[in-house]
Coordinates of C-alpha atoms in Angstrom, one line a residue:
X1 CA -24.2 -11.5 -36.0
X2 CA -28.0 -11.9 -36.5
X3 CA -28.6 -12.8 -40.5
X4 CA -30.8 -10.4 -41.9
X5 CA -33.4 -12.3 -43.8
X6 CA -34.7 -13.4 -40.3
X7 CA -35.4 -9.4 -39.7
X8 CA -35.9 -7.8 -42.9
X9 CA -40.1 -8.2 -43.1
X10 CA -40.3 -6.8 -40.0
X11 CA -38.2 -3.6 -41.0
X12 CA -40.3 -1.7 -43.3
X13 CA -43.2 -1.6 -40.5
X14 CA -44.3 1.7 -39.5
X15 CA -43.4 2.9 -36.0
X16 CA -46.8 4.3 -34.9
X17 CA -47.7 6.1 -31.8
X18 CA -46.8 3.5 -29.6
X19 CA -43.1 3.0 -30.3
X20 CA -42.9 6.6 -29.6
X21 CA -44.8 6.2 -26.4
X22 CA -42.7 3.1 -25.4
X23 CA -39.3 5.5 -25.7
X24 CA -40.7 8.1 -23.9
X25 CA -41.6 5.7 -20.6
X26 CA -38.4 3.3 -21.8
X27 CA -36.1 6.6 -21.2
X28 CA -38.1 8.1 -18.1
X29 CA -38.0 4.3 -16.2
X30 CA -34.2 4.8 -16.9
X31 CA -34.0 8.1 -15.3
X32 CA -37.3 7.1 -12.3
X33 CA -35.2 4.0 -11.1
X34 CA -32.1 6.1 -10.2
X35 CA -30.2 3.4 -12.3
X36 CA -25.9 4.1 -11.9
X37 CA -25.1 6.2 -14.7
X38 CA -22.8 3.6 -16.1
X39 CA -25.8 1.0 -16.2
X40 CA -27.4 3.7 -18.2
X41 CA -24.7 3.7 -20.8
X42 CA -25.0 0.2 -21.3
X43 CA -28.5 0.2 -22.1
X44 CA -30.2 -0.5 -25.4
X45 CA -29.9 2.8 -27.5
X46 CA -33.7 2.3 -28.6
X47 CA -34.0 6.0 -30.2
X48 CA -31.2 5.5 -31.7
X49 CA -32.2 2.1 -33.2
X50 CA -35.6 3.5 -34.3
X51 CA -33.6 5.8 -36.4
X52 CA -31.6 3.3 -37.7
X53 CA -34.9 1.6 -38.9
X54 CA -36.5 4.9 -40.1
X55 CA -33.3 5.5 -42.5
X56 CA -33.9 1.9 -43.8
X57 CA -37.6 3.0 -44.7
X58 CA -36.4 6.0 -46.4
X59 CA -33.8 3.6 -48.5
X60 CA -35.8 0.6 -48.8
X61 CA -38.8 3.1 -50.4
X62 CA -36.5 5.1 -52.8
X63 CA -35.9 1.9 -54.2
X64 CA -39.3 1.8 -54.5
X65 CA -39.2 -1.1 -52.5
X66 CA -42.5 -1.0 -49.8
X67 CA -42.5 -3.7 -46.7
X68 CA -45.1 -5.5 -47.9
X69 CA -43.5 -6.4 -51.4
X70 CA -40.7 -7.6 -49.3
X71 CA -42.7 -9.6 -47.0
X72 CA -44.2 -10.7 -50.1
X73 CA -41.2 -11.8 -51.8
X74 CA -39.5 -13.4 -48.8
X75 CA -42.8 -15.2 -47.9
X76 CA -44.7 -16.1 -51.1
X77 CA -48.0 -17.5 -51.0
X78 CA -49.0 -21.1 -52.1
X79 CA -51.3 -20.0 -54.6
X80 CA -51.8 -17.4 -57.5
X81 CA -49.0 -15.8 -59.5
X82 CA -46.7 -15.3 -56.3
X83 CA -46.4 -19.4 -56.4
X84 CA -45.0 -19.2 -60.3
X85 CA -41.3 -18.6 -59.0
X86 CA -40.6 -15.8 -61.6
X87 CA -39.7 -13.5 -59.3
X88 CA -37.8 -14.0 -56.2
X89 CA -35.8 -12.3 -53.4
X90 CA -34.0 -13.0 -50.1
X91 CA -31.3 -11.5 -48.2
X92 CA -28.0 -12.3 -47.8
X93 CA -26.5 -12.9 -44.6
X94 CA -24.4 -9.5 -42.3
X95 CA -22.0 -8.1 -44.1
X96 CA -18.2 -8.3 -43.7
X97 CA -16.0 -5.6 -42.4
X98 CA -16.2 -2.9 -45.6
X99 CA -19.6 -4.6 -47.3
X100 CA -22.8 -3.8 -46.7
X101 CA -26.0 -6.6 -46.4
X102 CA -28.0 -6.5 -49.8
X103 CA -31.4 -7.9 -50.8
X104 CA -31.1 -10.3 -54.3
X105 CA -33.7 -10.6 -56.9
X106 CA -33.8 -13.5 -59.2
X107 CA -35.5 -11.6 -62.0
X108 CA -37.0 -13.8 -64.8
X109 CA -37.1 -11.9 -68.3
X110 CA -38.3 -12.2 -71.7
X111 CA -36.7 -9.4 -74.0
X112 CA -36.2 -7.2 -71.6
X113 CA -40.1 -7.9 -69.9
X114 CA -40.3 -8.9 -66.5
X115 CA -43.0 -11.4 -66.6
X116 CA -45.2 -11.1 -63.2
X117 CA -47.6 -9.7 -62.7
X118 CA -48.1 -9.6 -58.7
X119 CA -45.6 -6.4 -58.3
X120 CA -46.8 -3.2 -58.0
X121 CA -45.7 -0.7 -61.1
X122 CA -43.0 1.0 -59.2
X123 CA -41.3 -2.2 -58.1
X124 CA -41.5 -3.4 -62.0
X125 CA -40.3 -0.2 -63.2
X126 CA -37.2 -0.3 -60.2
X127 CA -36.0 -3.3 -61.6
X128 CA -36.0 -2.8 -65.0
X129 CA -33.9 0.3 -64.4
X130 CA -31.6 -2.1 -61.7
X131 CA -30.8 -4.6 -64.5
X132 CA -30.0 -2.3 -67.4
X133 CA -33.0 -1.1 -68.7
X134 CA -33.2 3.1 -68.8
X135 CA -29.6 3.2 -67.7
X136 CA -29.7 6.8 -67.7
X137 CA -32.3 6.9 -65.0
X138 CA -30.9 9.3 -61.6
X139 CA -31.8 6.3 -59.7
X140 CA -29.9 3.6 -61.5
X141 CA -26.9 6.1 -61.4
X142 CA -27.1 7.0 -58.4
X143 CA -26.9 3.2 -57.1
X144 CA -23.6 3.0 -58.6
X145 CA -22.6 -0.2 -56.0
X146 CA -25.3 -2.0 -57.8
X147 CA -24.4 -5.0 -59.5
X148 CA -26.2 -7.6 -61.7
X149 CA -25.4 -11.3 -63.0
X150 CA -26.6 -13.4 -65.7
X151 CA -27.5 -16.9 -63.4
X152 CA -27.0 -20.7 -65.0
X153 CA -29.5 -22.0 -64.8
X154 CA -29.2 -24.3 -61.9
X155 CA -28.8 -21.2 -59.3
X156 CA -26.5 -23.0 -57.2
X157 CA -27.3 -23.8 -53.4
X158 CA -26.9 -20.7 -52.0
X159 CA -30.5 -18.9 -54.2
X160 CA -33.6 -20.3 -53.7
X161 CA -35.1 -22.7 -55.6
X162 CA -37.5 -21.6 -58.6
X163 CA -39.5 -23.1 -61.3
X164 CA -37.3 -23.4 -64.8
X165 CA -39.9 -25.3 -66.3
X166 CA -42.9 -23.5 -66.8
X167 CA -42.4 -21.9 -70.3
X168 CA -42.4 -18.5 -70.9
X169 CA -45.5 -17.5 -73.3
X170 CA -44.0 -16.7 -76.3
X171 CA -40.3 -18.4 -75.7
X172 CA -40.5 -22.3 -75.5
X173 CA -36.7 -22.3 -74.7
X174 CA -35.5 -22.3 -71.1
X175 CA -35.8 -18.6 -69.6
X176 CA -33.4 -16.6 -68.8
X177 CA -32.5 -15.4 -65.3
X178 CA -30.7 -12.3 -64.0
X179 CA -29.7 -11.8 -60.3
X180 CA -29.8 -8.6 -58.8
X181 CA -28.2 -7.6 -56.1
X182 CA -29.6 -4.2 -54.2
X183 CA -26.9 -3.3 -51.1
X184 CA -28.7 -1.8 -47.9
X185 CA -26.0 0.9 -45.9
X186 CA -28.2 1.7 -43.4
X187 CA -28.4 -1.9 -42.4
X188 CA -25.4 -2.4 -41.6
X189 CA -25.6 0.7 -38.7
X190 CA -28.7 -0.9 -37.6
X191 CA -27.1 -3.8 -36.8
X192 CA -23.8 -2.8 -35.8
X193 CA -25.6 -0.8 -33.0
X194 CA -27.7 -3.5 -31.7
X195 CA -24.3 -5.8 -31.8
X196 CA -22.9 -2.8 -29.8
X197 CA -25.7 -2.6 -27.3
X198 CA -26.1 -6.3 -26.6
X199 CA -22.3 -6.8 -25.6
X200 CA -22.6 -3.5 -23.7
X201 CA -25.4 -5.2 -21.3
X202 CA -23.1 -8.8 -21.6
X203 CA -20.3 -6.6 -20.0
X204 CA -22.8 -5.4 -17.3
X205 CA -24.0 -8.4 -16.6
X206 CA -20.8 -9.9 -15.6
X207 CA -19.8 -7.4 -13.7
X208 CA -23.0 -7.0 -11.8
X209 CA -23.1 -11.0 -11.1
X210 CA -19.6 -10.9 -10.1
X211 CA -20.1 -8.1 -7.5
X212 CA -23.2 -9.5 -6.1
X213 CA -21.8 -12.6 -5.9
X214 CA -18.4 -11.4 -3.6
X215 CA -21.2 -9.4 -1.7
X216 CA -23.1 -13.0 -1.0
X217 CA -19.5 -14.8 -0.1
X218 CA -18.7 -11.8 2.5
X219 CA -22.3 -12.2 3.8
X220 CA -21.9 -15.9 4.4
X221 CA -18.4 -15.4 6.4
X222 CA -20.6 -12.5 9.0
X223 CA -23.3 -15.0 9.4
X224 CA -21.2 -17.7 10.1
X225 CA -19.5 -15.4 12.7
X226 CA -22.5 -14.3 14.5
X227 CA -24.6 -17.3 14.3
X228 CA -22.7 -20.6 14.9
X229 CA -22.7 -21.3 18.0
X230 CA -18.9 -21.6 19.7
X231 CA -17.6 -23.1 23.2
X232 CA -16.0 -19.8 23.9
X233 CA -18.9 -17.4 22.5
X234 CA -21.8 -17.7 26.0
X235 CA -24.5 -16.4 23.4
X236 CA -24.9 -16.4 19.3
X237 CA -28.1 -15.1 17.3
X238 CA -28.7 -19.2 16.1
X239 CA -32.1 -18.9 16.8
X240 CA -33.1 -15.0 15.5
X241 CA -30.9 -16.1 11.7
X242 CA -33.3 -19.1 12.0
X243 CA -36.4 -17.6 12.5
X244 CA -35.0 -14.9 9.7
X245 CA -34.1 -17.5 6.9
X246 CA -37.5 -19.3 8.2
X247 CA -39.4 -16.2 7.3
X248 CA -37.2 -15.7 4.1
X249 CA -37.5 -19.1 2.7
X250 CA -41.6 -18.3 3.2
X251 CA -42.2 -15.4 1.2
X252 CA -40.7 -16.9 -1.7
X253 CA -39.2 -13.9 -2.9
X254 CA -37.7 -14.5 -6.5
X255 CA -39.4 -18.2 -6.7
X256 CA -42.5 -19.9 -5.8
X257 CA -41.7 -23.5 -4.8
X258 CA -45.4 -25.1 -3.7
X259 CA -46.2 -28.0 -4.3
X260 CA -48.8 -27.1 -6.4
X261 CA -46.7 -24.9 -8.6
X262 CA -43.2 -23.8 -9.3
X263 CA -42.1 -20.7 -11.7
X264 CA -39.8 -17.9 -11.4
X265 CA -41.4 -14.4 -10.4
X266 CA -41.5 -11.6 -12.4
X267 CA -39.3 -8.5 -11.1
X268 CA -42.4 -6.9 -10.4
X269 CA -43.5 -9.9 -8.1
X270 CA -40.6 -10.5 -6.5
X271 CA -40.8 -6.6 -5.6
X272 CA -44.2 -7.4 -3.7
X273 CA -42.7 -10.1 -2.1
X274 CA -39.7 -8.4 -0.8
X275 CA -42.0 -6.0 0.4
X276 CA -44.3 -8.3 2.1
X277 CA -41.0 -9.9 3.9
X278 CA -39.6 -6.7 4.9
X279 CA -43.2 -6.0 6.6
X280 CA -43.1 -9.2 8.1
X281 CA -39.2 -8.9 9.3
X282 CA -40.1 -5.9 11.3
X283 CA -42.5 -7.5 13.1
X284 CA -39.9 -10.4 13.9
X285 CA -37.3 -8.0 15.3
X286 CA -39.2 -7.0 18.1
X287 CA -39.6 -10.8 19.3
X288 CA -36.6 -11.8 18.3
X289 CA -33.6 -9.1 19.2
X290 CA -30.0 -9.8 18.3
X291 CA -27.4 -10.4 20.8
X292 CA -24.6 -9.2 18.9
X293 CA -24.3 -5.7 16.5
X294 CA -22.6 -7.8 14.1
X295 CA -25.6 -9.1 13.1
X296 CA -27.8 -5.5 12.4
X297 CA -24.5 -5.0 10.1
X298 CA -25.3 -8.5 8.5
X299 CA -28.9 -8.1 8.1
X300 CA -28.5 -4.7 6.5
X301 CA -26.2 -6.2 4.2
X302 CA -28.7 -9.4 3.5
X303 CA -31.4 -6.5 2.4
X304 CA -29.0 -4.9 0.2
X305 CA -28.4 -7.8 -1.5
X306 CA -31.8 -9.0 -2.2
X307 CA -32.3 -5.2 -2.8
X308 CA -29.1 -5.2 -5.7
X309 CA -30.7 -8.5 -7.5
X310 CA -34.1 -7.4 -7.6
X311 CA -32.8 -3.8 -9.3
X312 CA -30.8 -5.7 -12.0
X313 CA -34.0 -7.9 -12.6
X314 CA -36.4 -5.1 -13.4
X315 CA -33.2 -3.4 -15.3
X316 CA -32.6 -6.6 -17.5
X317 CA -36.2 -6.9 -18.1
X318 CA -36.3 -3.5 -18.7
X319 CA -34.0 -3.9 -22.0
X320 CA -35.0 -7.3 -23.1
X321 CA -38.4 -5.4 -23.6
X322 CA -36.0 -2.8 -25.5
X323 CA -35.3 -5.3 -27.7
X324 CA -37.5 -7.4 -28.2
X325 CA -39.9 -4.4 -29.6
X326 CA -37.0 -3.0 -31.7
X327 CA -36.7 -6.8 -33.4
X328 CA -40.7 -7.3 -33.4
X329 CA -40.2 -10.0 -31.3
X330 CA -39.3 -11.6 -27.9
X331 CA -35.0 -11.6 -27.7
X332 CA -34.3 -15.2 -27.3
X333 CA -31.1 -15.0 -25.5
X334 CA -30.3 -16.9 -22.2
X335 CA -27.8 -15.2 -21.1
X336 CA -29.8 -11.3 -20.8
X337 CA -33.0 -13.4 -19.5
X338 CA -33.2 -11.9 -15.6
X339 CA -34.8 -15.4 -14.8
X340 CA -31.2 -16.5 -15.5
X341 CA -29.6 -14.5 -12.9
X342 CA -32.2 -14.9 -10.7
X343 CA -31.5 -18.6 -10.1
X344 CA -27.7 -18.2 -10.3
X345 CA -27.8 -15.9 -7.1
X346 CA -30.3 -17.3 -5.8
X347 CA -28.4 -20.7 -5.8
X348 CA -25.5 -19.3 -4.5
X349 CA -27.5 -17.6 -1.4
X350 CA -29.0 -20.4 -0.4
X351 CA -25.6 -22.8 -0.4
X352 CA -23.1 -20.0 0.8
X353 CA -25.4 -18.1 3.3
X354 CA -29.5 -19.8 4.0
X355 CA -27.4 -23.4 4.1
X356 CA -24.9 -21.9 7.5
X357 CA -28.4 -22.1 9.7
X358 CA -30.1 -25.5 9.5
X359 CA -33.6 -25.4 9.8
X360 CA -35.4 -27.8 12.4
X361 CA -38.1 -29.4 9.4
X362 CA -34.6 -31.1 7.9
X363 CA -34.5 -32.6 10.8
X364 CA -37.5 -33.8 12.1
X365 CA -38.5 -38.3 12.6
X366 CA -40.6 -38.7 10.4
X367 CA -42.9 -40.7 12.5
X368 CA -43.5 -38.5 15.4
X369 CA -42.5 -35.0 13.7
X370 CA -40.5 -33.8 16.5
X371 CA -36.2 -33.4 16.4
X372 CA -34.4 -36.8 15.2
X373 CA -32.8 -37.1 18.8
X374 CA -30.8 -39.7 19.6
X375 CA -30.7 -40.3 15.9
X376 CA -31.3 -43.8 14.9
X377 CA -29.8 -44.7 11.3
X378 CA -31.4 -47.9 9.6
X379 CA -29.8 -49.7 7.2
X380 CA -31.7 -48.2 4.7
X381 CA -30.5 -45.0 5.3
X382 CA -33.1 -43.8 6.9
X383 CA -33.4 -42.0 10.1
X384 CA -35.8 -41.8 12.8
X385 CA -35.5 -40.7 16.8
X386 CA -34.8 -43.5 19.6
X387 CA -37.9 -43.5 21.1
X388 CA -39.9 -44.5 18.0
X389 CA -37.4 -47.2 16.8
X390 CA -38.1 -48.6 19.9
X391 CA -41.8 -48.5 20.0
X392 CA -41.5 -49.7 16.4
X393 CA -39.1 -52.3 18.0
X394 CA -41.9 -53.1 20.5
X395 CA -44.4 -53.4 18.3
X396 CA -42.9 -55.9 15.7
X397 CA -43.6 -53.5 13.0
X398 CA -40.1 -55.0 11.3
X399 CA -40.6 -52.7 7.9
X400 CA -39.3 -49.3 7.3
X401 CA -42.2 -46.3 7.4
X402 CA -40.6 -44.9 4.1
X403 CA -38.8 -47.4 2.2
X404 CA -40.9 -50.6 3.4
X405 CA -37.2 -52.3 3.8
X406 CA -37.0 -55.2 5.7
X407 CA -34.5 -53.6 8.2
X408 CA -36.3 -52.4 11.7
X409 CA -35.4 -55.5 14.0
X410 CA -32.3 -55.0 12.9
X411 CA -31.6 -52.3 14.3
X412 CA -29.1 -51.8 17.9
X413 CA -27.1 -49.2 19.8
X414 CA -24.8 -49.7 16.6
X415 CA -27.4 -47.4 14.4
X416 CA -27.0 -44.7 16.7
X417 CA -25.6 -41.8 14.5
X418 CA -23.2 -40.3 16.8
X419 CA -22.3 -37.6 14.4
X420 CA -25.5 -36.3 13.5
X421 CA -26.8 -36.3 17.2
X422 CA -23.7 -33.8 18.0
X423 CA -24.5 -31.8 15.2
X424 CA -28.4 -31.6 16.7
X425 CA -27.0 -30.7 19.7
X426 CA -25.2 -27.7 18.4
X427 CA -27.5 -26.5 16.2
X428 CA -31.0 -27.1 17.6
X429 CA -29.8 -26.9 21.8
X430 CA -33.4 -26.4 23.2
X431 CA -35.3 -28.9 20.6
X432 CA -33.0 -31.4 21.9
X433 CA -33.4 -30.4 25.4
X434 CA -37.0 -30.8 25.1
X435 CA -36.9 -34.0 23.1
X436 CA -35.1 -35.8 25.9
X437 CA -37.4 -34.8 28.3
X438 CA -40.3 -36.0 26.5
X439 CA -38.1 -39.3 26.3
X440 CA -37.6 -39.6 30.1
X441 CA -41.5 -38.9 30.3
X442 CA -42.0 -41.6 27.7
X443 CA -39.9 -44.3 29.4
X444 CA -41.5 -43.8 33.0
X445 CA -44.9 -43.9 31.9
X446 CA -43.7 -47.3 30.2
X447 CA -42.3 -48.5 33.6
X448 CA -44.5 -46.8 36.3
X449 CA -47.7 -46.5 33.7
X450 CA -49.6 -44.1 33.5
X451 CA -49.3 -42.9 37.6
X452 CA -45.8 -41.7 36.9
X453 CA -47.0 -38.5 35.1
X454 CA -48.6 -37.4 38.6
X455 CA -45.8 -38.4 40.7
X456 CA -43.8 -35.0 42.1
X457 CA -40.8 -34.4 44.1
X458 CA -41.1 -33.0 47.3

């Protein structure tokens, strides 16, 4: 559980106008987004923890404690009396099952004085009451889990380190220190209902990224169906997935990969961007019509899963805002960050279900830019189409366009990739068509010149 000195100055700060106004739209986005009601019972309880926090004021103050003596205490300035290390406080860590959390003064006295002078009367007075003086106060009395110690001297490791030497005015000898512990209920329920919420929404988010994930693995087994292309299917919807996943990878929904820049979107951008590819998808369908219902089934179901990950985006964000104003600051925690799921899913999408329809620019020589067709593999690993290895061939240009390897004259029929000229076949059937026409023009203009291209069968 969170330690509470790393919360405690941010406690006593008043709530304001604004935290009330941040419920109000926090509870009404709950209710607008037509969130499942069990996704709503997970949520952070953030009236709830305001509460919390408002009964800490109330206990903090009728110890006449204020927030900015504790801010004080906890972070002392370098300079003035604050830096003399007479007084001191910090927090002890959450409390064990039973105990509450407690804030502990090192109080340095001088017959029954406390000696500085940089806390405000009430605070003085408090203390005195806290370690003995006025016993018979209703305060002290009523604090009856209270407790003080005499300290050695040396404080031990676990209290902060505070100046022994400077003398007392008055009382040469080494002062004396008392440790007072103050323990904080109300704490304790602040915390125990964060702890509550947080695992709440670490339940949800395992469930929800294990349902969206079986929805992407039964996505990927439709598309395979629908657009492989089989010997004993006539038609498939290769080419309308293609131009779908084309259009997809375009819009960028949840990421921007430019060259110039790369970042995950924020919910709200990835919502414009699913909205400009739905646009854009509806002009598409009427070029580009299935052959088979299967795939209006699949492409619903495609929707409705960019659709589900978006919605548990903007509802994660939605409570790591929660938080994050409840704790005064942003909620470092990997596992709620939406970015987090985002790629997850994402990752899985593009392996399980994007990866089943190759896309042509995967593909292409990188010399002439068309389809890799007949596929010649270099020893460098490299690959480039037939007819440019042999006008590199032709040319002597004996070094690799990429790699600048020594390897071009080597090449022979033995470089010809056989199986990644049947996978082009299969995949991208009219690119290749049209690539070996352009070949058979190539070759007779190379043995006929240029006269070829006007020669016509009769």
């Amino acid at each position: 559980m969170t330690e509470f000195h790393h919360k405690i100055g941010n406690i006593g700060c008043s709530l304001g106008y604004g935290a009330m106004k941040f419920a109000r739209e926090y509870e009404a986005t709950l209710q607008h987004e037509q969130y499942p009601q069990h996704w709503i019972q997970s949520s952070i309880s953030y009236r709830q923890l305001k509460k919390c926090i408002r009964n800490i004021q109330l206990e903090l103050r009728e110890l006449g404690l204020d927030s900015d003596g504790i801010k004080e205490l906890l972070h002392p300035n370098t300079s003035g009396d604050a830096a003399d290390g007479k007084y001191s406080a910090f927090a002890s860590a959450a409390p064990e099952t039973g105990s509450y959390p407690k804030l502990t003064f090192i109080v340095q006295i001088d017959d029954g004085e406390l000696v500085d002078a940089t806390l405000s009367p009430r605070t003085k007075d408090t203390l005195r009451k806290f370690v003995g003086r006025d016993s018979t106060d209703k305060e002290v009395t009523a604090l009856a889990r209270l407790q003080t110690h005499d300290v050695d001297g040396s404080l031990g490791q676990k209290l902060p380190q505070m100046s022994q030497e400077t003398a007392i005015p008055g009382n040469p000898q080494k002062p004396k220190l008392i440790r007072v512990e103050v323990p904080l209920k109300h704490n304790n329920e602040f915390f125990e209902k964060l702890q509550y919420g947080l695992s709440g929404l670490n339940n949800l988010y395992d469930q929800e990224k294990t349902a969206l994930s079986r929805d992407i693995e039964d996505l990927g087994h439709i598309v395979s169906r629908v657009a492989i292309p089989s010997r004993h299917v006539q038609q498939s919807d290769l080419y309308a997935w293609r131009a779908i996943f084309e259009l997809y990878l375009e819009c960028n929904i949840f990421f921007s990969t430019s060259e110039k820049e790369s970042f995950s979107r924020s919910p709200e951008e990835a919502q414009k961007q699913l909205q400009l590819f739905s646009i854009r998808l509806n002009a598409l369908q009427k070029a580009n019509k299935f052959h088979k219902k299967e795939s209006y089934v699949a492409l619903q179901r495609f929707l409705l899963v960019n659709a589900n990950l978006l919605r548990n985006l903007k509802f994660q964000q939605l409570n790591m805002r929660a938080a994050g104003k409840i704790l005064k600051s942003k909620l470092d925690v990997e596992v709620f960050s939406p970015q987090t799921m985002a790629k997850y899913m994402c990752a899985q999408l593009s392996n399980e279900v994007l990866a089943i329809v190759p896309q042509l620019n995967d593909y292409l020589c990188p010399v002439c830019f068309s389809i890799s067709y007949k596929p010649i593999r270099l020893r460098c690993r490299h690959v480039f189409c037939i007819r440019c290895m042999v006008v590199m061939q032709r040319s002597k240009q004996t070094h690799c366009p990429l790699c600048r390897g020594d390897v071009v004259m080597q090449a022979d029929s033995g470089n010809l990739d056989p199986a990644l000229m049947n996978f082009l076949k299969t995949f991208f059937p009219v690119e290749v068509k049209q690539k070996q026409k352009e070949n058979e023009r190539s070759a007779g203009v190379d043995r006929y010149g240029t006269e070829y291209e006007k020669c016509t069968l009769m």
